[in-house]
Coordinates of N, CA and C in Angstrom, one line a residue:
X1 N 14.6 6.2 1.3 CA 14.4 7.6 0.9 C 15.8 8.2 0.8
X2 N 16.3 8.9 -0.2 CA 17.2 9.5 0.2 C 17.1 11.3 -0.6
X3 N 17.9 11.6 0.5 CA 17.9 13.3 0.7 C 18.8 14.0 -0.6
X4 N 18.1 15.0 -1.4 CA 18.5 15.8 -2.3 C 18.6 16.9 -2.1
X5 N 19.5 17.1 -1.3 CA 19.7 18.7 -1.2 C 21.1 19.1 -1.6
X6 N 20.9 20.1 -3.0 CA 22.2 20.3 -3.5 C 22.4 21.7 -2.9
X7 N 21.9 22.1 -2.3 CA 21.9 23.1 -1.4 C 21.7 23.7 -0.2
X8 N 22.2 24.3 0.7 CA 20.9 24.6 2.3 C 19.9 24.9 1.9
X9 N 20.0 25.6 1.2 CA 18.6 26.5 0.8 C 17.3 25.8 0.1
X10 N 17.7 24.4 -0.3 CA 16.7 23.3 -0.9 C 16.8 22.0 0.1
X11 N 15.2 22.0 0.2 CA 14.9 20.6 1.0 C 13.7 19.8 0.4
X12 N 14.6 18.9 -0.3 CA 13.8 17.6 -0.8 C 13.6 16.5 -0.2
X13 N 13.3 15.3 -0.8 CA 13.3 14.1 -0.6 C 12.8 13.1 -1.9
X14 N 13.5 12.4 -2.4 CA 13.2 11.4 -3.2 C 12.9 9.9 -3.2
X15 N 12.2 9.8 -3.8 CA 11.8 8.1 -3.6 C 12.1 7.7 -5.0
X16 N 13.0 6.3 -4.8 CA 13.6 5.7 -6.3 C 12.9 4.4 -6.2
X17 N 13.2 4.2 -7.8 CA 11.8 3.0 -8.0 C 11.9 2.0 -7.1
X18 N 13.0 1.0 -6.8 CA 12.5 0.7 -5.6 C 11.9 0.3 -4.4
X19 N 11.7 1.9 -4.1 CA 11.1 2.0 -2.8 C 9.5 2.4 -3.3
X20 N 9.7 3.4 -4.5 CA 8.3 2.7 -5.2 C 7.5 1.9 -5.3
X21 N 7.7 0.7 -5.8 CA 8.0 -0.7 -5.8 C 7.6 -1.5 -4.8
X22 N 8.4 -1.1 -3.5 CA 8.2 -2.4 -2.3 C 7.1 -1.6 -1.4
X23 N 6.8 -0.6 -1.5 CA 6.2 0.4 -0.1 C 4.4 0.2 -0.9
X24 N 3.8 -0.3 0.6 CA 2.2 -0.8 0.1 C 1.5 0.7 0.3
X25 N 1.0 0.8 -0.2 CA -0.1 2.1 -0.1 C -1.1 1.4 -0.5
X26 N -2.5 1.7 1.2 CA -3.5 1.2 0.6 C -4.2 2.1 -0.2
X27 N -4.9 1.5 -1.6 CA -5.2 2.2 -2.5 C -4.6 3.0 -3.9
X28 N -3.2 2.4 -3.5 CA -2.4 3.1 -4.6 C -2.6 3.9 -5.1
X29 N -2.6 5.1 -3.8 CA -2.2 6.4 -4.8 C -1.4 6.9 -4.4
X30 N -0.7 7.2 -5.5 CA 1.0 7.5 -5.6 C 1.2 9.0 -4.3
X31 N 0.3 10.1 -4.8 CA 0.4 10.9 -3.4 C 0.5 10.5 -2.0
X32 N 0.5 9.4 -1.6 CA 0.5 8.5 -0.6 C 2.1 8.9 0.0
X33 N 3.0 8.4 -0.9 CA 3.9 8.5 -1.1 C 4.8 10.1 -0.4
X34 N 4.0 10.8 -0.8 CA 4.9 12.5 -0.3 C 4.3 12.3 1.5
X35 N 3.4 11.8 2.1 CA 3.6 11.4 3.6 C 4.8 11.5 4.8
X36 N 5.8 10.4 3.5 CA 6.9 9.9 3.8 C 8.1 10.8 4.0
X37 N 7.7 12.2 3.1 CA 8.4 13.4 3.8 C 8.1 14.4 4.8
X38 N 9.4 14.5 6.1 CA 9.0 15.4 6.9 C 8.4 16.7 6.7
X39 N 7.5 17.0 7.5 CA 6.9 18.2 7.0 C 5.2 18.2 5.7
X40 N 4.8 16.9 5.5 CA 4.4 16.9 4.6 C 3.0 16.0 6.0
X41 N 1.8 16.3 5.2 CA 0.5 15.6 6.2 C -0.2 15.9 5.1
X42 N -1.3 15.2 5.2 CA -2.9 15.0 4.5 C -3.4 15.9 5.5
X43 N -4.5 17.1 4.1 CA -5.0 17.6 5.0 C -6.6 17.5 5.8
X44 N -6.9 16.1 5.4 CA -8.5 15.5 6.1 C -8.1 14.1 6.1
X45 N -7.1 14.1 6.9 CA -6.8 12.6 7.4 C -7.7 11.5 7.8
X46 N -8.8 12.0 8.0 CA -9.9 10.8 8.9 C -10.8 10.7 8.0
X47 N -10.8 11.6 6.2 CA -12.0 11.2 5.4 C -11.8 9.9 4.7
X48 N -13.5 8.9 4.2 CA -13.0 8.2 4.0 C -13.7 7.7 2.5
X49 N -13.9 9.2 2.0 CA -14.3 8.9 0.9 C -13.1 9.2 0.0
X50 N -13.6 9.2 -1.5 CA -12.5 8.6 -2.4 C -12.3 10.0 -3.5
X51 N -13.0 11.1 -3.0 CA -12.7 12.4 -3.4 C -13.6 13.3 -2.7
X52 N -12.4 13.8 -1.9 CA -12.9 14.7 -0.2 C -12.6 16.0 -0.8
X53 N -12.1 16.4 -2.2 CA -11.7 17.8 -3.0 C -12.1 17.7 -3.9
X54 N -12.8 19.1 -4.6 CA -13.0 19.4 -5.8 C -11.8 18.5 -6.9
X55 N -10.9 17.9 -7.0 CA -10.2 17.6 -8.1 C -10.4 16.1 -8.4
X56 N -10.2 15.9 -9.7 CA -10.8 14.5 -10.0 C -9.3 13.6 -9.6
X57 N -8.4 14.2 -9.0 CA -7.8 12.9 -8.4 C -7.8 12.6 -6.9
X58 N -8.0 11.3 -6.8 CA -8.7 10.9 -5.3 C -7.3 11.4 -4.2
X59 N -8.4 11.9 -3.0 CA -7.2 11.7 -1.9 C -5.9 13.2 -2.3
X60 N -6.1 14.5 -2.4 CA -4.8 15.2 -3.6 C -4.7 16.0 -1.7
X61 N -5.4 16.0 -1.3 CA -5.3 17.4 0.1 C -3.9 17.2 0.7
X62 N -2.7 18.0 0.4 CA -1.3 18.1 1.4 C -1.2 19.1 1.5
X63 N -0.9 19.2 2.7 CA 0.0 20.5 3.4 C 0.9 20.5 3.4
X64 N 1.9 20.8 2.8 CA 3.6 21.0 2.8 C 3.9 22.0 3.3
X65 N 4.4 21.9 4.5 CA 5.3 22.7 5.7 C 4.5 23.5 6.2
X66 N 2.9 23.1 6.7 CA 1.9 23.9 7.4 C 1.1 24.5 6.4
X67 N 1.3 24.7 4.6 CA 0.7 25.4 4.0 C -0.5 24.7 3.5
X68 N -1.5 26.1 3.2 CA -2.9 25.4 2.7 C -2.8 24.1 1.6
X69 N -3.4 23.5 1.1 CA -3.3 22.3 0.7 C -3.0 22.9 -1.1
X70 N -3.7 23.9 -1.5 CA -4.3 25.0 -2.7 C -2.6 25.8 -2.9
X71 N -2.0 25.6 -2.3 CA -0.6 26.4 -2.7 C 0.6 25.8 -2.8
X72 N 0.4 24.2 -3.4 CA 1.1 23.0 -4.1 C 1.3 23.1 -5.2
X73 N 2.3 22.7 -6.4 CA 2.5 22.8 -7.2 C 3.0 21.8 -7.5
X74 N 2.4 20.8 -8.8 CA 2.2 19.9 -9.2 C 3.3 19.3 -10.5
X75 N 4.5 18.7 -10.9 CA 5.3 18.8 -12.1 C 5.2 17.1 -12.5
X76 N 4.7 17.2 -14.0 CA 5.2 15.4 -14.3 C 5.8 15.9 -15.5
X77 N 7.2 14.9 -15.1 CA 8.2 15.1 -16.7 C 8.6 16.2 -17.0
X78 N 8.8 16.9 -15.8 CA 9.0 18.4 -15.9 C 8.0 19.7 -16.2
X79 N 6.1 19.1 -17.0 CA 5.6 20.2 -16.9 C 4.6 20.4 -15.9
X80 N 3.8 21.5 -15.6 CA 3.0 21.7 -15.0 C 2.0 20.9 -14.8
X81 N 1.5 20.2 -14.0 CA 0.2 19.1 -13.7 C -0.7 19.7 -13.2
X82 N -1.0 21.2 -13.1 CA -2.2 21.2 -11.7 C -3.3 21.5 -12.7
X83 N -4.5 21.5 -11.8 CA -5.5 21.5 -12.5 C -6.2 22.9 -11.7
X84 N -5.9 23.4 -12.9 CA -5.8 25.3 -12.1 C -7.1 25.3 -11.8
X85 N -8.4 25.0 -12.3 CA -9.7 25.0 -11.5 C -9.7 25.1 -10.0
X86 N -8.8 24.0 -9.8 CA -8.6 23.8 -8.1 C -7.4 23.7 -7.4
X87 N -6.3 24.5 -8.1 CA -5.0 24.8 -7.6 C -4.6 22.7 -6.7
X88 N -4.6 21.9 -7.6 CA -4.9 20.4 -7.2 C -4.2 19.6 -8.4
X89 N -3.3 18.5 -8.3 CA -3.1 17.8 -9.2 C -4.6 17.7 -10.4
X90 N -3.6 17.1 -11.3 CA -4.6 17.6 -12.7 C -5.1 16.0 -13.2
X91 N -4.4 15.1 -12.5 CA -3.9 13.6 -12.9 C -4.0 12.6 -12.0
X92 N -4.3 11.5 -12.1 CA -4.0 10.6 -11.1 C -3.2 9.6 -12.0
X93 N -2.0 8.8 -11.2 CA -1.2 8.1 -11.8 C -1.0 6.4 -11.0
X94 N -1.1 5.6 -11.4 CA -1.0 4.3 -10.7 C 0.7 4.4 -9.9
X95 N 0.7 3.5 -9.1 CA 2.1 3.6 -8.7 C 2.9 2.8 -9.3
X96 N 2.2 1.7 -10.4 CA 2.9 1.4 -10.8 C 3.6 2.4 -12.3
X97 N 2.9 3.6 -12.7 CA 3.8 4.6 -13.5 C 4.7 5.2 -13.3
X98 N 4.8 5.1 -11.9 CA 5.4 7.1 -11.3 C 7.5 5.7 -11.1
X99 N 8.4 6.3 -12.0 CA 9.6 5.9 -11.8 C 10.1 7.0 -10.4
X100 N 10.2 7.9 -10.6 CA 10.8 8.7 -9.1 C 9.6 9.8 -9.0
X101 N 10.1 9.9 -7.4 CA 8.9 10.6 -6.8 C 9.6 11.7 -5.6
X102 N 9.5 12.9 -5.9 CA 9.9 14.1 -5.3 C 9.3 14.9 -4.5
X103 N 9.1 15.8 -3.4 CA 8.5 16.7 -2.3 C 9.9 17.3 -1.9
X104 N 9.7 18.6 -2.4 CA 10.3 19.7 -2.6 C 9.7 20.8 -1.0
X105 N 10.3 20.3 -0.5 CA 9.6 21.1 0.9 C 9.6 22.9 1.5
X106 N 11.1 23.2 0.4 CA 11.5 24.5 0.3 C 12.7 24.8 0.1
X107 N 12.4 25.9 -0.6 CA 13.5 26.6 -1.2 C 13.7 26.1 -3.2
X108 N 12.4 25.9 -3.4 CA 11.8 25.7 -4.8 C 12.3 26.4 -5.7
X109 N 12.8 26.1 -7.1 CA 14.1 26.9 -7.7 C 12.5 27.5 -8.7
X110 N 13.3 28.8 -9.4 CA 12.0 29.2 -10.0 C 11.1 28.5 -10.9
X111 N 12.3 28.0 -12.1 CA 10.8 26.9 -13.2 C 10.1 25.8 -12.6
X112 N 9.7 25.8 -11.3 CA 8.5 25.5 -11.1 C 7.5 26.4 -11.1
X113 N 8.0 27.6 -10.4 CA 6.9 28.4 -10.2 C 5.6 28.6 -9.7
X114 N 4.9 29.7 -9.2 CA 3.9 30.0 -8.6 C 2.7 28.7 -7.8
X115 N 3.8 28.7 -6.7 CA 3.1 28.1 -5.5 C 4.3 28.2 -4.3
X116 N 3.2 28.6 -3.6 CA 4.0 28.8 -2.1 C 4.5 27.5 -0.9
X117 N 4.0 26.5 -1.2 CA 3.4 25.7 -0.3 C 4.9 24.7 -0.6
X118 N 4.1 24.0 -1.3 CA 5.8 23.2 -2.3 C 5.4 22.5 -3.2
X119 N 6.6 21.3 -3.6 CA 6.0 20.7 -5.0 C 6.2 19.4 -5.2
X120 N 5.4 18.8 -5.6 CA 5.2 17.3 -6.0 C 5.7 17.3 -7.5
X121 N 6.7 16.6 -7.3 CA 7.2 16.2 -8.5 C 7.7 14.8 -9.0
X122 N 7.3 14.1 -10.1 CA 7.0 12.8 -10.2 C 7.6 12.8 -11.9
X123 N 8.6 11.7 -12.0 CA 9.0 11.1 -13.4 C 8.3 9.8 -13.7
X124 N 7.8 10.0 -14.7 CA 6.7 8.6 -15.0 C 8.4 7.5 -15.7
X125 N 7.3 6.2 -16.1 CA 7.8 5.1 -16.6 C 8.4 5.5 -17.8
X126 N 9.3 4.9 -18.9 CA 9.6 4.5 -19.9 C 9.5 3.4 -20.6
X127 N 9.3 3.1 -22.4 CA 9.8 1.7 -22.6 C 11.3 2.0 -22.4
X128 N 11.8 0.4 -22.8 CA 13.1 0.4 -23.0 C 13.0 0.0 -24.6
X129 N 14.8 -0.9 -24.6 CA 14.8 -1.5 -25.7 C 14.8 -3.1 -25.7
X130 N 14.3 -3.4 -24.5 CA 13.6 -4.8 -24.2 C 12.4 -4.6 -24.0
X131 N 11.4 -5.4 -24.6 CA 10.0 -6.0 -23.9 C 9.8 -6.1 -22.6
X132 N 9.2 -5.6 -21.5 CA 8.9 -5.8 -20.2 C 7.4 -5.7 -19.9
X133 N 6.4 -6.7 -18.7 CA 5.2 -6.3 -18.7 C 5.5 -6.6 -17.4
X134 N 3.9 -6.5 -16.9 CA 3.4 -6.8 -15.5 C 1.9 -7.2 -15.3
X135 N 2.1 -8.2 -14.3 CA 0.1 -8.2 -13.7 C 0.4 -8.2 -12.8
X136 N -0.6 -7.5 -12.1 CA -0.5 -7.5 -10.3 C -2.3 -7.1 -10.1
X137 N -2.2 -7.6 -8.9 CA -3.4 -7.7 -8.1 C -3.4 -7.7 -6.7
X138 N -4.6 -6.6 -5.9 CA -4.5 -6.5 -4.7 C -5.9 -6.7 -4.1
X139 N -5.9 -7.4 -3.3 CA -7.0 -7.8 -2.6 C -7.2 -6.7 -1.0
X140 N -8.2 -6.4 -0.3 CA -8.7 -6.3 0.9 C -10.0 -6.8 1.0
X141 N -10.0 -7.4 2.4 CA -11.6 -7.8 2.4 C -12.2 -7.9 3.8
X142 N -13.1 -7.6 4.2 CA -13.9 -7.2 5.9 C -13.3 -8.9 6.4
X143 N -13.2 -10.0 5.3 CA -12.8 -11.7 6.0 C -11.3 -11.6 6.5
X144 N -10.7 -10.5 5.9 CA -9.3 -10.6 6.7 C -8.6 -9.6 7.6
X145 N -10.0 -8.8 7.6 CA -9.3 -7.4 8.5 C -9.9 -7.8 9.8
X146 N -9.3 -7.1 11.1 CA -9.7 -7.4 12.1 C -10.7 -6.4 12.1
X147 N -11.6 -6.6 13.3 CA -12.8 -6.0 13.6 C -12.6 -4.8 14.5
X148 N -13.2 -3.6 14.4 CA -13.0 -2.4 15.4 C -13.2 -3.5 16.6
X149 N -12.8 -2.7 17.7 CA -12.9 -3.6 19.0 C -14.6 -3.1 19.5
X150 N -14.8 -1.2 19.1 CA -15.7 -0.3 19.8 C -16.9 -0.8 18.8
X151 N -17.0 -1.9 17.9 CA -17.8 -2.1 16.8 C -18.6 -3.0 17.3
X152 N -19.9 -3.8 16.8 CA -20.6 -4.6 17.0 C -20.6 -5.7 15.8
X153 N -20.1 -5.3 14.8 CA -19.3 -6.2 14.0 C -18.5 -5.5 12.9
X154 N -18.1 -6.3 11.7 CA -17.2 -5.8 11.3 C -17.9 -5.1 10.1
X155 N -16.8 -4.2 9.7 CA -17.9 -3.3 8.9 C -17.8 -3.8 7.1
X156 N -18.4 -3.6 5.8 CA -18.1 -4.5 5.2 C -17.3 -3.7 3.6
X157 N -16.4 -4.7 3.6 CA -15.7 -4.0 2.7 C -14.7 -5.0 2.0
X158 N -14.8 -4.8 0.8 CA -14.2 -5.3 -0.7 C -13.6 -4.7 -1.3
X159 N -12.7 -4.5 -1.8 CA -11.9 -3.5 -2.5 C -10.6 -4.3 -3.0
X160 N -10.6 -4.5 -4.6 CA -9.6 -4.7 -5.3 C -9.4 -4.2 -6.0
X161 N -7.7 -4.2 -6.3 CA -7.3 -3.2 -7.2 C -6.6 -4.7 -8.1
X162 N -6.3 -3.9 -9.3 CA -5.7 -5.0 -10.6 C -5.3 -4.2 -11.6
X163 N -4.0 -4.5 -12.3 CA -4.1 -4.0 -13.4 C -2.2 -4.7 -14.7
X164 N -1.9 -3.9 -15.6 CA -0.8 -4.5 -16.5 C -0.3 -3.6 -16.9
X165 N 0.8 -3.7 -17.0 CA 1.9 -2.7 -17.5 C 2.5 -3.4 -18.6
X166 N 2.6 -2.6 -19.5 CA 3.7 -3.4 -21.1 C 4.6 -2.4 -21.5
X167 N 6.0 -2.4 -21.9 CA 6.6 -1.3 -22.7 C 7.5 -1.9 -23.3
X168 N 8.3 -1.2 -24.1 CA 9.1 -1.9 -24.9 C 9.6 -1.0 -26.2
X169 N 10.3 -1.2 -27.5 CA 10.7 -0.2 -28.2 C 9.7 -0.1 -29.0
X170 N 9.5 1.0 -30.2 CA 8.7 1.2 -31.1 C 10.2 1.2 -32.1
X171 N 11.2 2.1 -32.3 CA 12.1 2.3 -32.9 C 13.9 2.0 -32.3
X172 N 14.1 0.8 -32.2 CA 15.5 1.1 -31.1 C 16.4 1.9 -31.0
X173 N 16.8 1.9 -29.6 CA 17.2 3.2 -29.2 C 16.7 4.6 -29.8
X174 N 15.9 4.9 -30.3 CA 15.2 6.2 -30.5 C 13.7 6.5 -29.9
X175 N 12.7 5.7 -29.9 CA 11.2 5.5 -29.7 C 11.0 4.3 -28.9
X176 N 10.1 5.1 -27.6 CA 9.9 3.7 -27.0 C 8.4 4.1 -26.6
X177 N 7.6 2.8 -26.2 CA 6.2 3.3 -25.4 C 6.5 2.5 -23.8
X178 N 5.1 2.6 -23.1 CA 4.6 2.5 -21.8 C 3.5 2.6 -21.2
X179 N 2.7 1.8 -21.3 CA 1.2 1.7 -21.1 C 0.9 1.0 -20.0
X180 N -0.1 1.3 -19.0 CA -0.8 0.7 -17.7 C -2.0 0.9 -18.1
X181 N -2.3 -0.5 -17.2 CA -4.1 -0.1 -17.3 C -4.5 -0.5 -15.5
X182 N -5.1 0.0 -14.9 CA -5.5 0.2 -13.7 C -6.5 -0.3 -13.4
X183 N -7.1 -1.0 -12.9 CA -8.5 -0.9 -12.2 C -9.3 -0.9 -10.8
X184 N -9.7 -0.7 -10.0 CA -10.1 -0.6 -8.6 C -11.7 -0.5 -8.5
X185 N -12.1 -1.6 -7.8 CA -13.4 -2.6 -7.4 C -13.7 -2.3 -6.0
X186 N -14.5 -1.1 -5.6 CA -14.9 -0.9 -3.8 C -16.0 -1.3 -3.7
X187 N -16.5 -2.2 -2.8 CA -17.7 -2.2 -2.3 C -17.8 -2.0 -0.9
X188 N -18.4 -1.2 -0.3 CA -18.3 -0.7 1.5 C -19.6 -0.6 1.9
X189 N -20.6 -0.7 1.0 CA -22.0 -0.6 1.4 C -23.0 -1.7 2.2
X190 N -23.3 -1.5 3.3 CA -24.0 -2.8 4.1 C -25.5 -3.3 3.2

């Protein structure tokens, strides 16, 4: 992690790809990631469903520096992401998209704007001017997790995630693309 503060008066933290990269988050979701800054907590830590908030991206509830979860402000690629319905990310992004990942904890310069709390800010992937892909695959399963101790057995659960990444040039050095495809398989039901 390292510290971006071009200022006193600004307190960040950045994550470069990386740490991106090597850091497991169960369930890959990239908000996972703003945890990792002081001052920053989920705000229903013990839920364990897969949208505990009105917004369609799973898991969005942070408190940045004690504030309501609703007074966050959301930037990809520099614009606005939130999903003003519910003052909540507007997006969900794989972790394998998100190139750098930002939590702006205070002292927020104005063109973010209107939110008190602070700001998640995230630079997605690029192509290049080489061809580059990916497959990856993640497994969890009730056969390899240990068992609550306070349980009578173990509880049951499947859940994989899979997906590909491709990018590369359309026009060299002028035009490039970047496409993921995601997918996530839960089964938790006895």
């Amino acid at each position: 992690i390292e510290d971006s503060t071009p200022s006193e008066e600004r307190h960040a933290e950045t994550l470069l790809p990386r740490e991106i990269d090597s850091l497991p988050l169960n369930g890959r979701n990239y908000l996972d990631l703003a945890a990792l800054t002081p001052g920053v907590t989920r705000t229903n830590p013990v839920a364990n469903q897969r949208f505990p908030e009105t917004s369609a991206v799973p898991g969005t509830g942070l408190s940045i520096t004690g504030q309501r979860f609703i007074n966050n402000g959301f930037v990809v690629d520099g614009l606005s992401a939130n999903d003003d319905a519910a003052d909540l990310p507007g997006t969900f992004f794989s972790q394998e998209v998100v190139r750098e990942f930002e939590v702006i904890t205070s002292g927020g310069i104005a063109e973010f704007g209107r939110a008190s709390g602070g700001f998640v800010s995230i630079v997605t992937q690029s192509g290049t001017n080489n061809f580059h892909g990916r497959f990856y695959g993640f497994l969890r399963n009730q056969r390899l997790d240990a068992r609550n101790p306070l349980a009578p057995s173990k509880d049951p659960l499947t859940q994989a995630q899979y997906g590909a990444s491709f990018g590369g040039p359309i026009a060299r050095n002028r035009t490039f693309f970047f496409s993921n495809f995601e997918q996530t398989r839960l089964h938790n039901a006895a």
